[in-house]
């Protein structure tokens, strides 16, 4: 946490983990460049090489997995109350708040996703594609089952 300007109760391990923190409190960073550019945010757990690397603001997030919160053009700039689990989790999902995604790989749809603020949950679809409180997308890309 070499660039930390103001903050308290933060923990970091890994090269440049939490490096650019300015107003950050009670965050845990683990892994090479984990949360490197997070400048403002509290109560985050960020574990994985380059996880949440380019995200600038966010609070109350749980980010687990290398490259979670996007790579390349899918980088998230801000997120709060979000849970991303898996390698490249969050890739292909527009950034936002209250998002859940269980995803492995940048090309794959999330195995499971949801929106905490609406209570919606889905299998094999992105949070933006949820049309009911429970949504299952079949292998052809059509909604296989939707429950409101």
GROMACS .gro file of C-alpha atoms in nm:
model
  148
    1UNK     CA    1   0.000   0.000   0.000
    2UNK     CA    2   0.279   0.232  -0.097
    3UNK     CA    3   0.059   0.519  -0.220
    4UNK     CA    4  -0.190   0.520   0.067
    5UNK     CA    5  -0.275   0.880   0.151
    6UNK     CA    6  -0.549   0.844   0.407
    7UNK     CA    7  -0.709   0.531   0.541
    8UNK     CA    8  -0.714   0.291   0.829
    9UNK     CA    9  -0.746  -0.077   0.913
   10UNK     CA   10  -0.642  -0.194   0.564
   11UNK     CA   11  -0.446  -0.514   0.495
   12UNK     CA   12  -0.253  -0.589   0.179
   13UNK     CA   13  -0.027  -0.865   0.054
   14UNK     CA   14   0.106  -0.899  -0.299
   15UNK     CA   15   0.298  -0.668  -0.529
   16UNK     CA   16   0.122  -0.326  -0.560
   17UNK     CA   17  -0.196  -0.457  -0.393
   18UNK     CA   18  -0.406  -0.157  -0.287
   19UNK     CA   19  -0.132   0.074  -0.414
   20UNK     CA   20  -0.333   0.384  -0.509
   21UNK     CA   21  -0.561   0.400  -0.204
   22UNK     CA   22  -0.652   0.756  -0.106
   23UNK     CA   23  -0.968   0.735   0.105
   24UNK     CA   24  -0.994   0.365   0.186
   25UNK     CA   25  -1.082   0.194   0.513
   26UNK     CA   26  -1.117  -0.166   0.633
   27UNK     CA   27  -1.019  -0.323   0.298
   28UNK     CA   28  -0.835  -0.650   0.244
   29UNK     CA   29  -0.625  -0.685  -0.071
   30UNK     CA   30  -0.446  -1.005  -0.169
   31UNK     CA   31  -0.253  -1.080  -0.485
   32UNK     CA   32  -0.044  -0.911  -0.751
   33UNK     CA   33  -0.208  -0.571  -0.835
   34UNK     CA   34  -0.527  -0.664  -0.642
   35UNK     CA   35  -0.731  -0.345  -0.603
   36UNK     CA   36  -0.430  -0.149  -0.728
   37UNK     CA   37  -0.622   0.160  -0.844
   38UNK     CA   38  -0.901   0.159  -0.586
   39UNK     CA   39  -0.887   0.518  -0.464
   40UNK     CA   40  -1.205   0.546  -0.261
   41UNK     CA   41  -1.395   0.270  -0.086
   42UNK     CA   42  -1.453   0.087   0.237
   43UNK     CA   43  -1.514  -0.270   0.353
   44UNK     CA   44  -1.394  -0.450   0.038
   45UNK     CA   45  -1.239  -0.796   0.017
   46UNK     CA   46  -1.033  -0.829  -0.303
   47UNK     CA   47  -0.839  -1.152  -0.357
   48UNK     CA   48  -0.670  -1.264  -0.679
   49UNK     CA   49  -0.400  -1.148  -0.916
   50UNK     CA   50  -0.519  -0.828  -1.086
   51UNK     CA   51  -0.867  -0.860  -0.930
   52UNK     CA   52  -1.046  -0.523  -0.925
   53UNK     CA   53  -0.717  -0.383  -1.059
   54UNK     CA   54  -0.850  -0.082  -1.251
   55UNK     CA   55  -1.162  -0.012  -1.045
   56UNK     CA   56  -1.145   0.338  -0.895
   57UNK     CA   57  -1.433   0.348  -0.643
   58UNK     CA   58  -1.645   0.099  -0.455
   59UNK     CA   59  -1.754  -0.021  -0.114
   60UNK     CA   60  -1.881  -0.344   0.039
   61UNK     CA   61  -1.760  -0.565  -0.246
   62UNK     CA   62  -1.635  -0.922  -0.237
   63UNK     CA   63  -1.414  -0.992  -0.538
   64UNK     CA   64  -1.253  -1.338  -0.556
   65UNK     CA   65  -1.053  -1.457  -0.856
   66UNK     CA   66  -0.774  -1.351  -1.085
   67UNK     CA   67  -0.881  -1.073  -1.323
   68UNK     CA   68  -1.223  -1.050  -1.158
   69UNK     CA   69  -1.405  -0.724  -1.246
   70UNK     CA   70  -1.305  -0.735  -1.607
   71UNK     CA   71  -1.015  -0.725  -1.844
   72UNK     CA   72  -0.950  -0.516  -2.152
   73UNK     CA   73  -1.260  -0.323  -2.257
   74UNK     CA   74  -1.469  -0.487  -1.983
   75UNK     CA   75  -1.293  -0.313  -1.694
   76UNK     CA   76  -1.521  -0.189  -1.417
   77UNK     CA   77  -1.459   0.167  -1.295
   78UNK     CA   78  -1.699   0.157  -1.003
   79UNK     CA   79  -1.899  -0.101  -0.807
   80UNK     CA   80  -2.062  -0.131  -0.467
   81UNK     CA   81  -2.231  -0.419  -0.286
   82UNK     CA   82  -2.112  -0.656  -0.560
   83UNK     CA   83  -1.994  -1.017  -0.538
   84UNK     CA   84  -1.781  -1.156  -0.823
   85UNK     CA   85  -1.641  -1.508  -0.790
   86UNK     CA   86  -1.412  -1.684  -1.039
   87UNK     CA   87  -1.140  -1.622  -1.293
   88UNK     CA   88  -1.240  -1.319  -1.504
   89UNK     CA   89  -1.574  -1.296  -1.322
   90UNK     CA   90  -1.759  -0.983  -1.431
   91UNK     CA   91  -1.618  -0.984  -1.783
   92UNK     CA   92  -1.892  -0.901  -2.032
   93UNK     CA   93  -2.117  -0.771  -1.755
   94UNK     CA   94  -2.174  -0.395  -1.747
   95UNK     CA   95  -2.037  -0.246  -1.427
   96UNK     CA   96  -2.282  -0.157  -1.158
   97UNK     CA   97  -2.397  -0.204  -0.805
   98UNK     CA   98  -2.568  -0.494  -0.628
   99UNK     CA   99  -2.443  -0.752  -0.881
  100UNK     CA  100  -2.365  -1.118  -0.820
  101UNK     CA  101  -2.175  -1.331  -1.074
  102UNK     CA  102  -2.022  -1.677  -1.056
  103UNK     CA  103  -1.819  -1.703  -1.374
  104UNK     CA  104  -1.504  -1.871  -1.504
  105UNK     CA  105  -1.341  -1.733  -1.818
  106UNK     CA  106  -1.382  -1.416  -2.015
  107UNK     CA  107  -1.588  -1.574  -2.293
  108UNK     CA  108  -1.834  -1.768  -2.080
  109UNK     CA  109  -2.169  -1.654  -1.949
  110UNK     CA  110  -2.190  -1.659  -1.572
  111UNK     CA  111  -2.302  -1.995  -1.440
  112UNK     CA  112  -2.508  -1.799  -1.189
  113UNK     CA  113  -2.584  -1.428  -1.161
  114UNK     CA  114  -2.817  -1.196  -0.984
  115UNK     CA  115  -2.912  -0.850  -0.865
  116UNK     CA  116  -2.925  -0.798  -0.491
  117UNK     CA  117  -3.138  -0.481  -0.517
  118UNK     CA  118  -3.418  -0.655  -0.714
  119UNK     CA  119  -3.385  -1.004  -0.567
  120UNK     CA  120  -3.347  -1.157  -0.915
  121UNK     CA  121  -3.134  -1.466  -0.977
  122UNK     CA  122  -3.045  -1.655  -1.293
  123UNK     CA  123  -2.856  -1.950  -1.430
  124UNK     CA  124  -2.648  -1.925  -1.749
  125UNK     CA  125  -2.726  -1.557  -1.805
  126UNK     CA  126  -2.601  -1.208  -1.726
  127UNK     CA  127  -2.767  -0.994  -1.457
  128UNK     CA  128  -2.904  -0.753  -1.721
  129UNK     CA  129  -3.083  -1.045  -1.893
  130UNK     CA  130  -3.288  -1.147  -1.590
  131UNK     CA  131  -3.655  -1.116  -1.679
  132UNK     CA  132  -3.806  -1.272  -1.369
  133UNK     CA  133  -3.715  -1.342  -1.011
  134UNK     CA  134  -3.573  -1.676  -1.123
  135UNK     CA  135  -3.447  -1.714  -1.478
  136UNK     CA  136  -3.281  -2.010  -1.652
  137UNK     CA  137  -3.138  -1.966  -2.001
  138UNK     CA  138  -3.128  -2.283  -2.213
  139UNK     CA  139  -2.831  -2.383  -2.427
  140UNK     CA  140  -2.980  -2.228  -2.744
  141UNK     CA  141  -2.990  -1.885  -2.581
  142UNK     CA  142  -3.365  -1.878  -2.518
  143UNK     CA  143  -3.521  -1.840  -2.176
  144UNK     CA  144  -3.583  -2.198  -2.073
  145UNK     CA  145  -3.771  -2.102  -1.757
  146UNK     CA  146  -3.872  -1.773  -1.605
  147UNK     CA  147  -4.058  -1.734  -1.277
  148UNK     CA  148  -4.193  -1.397  -1.166
   0.00000   0.00000   0.00000
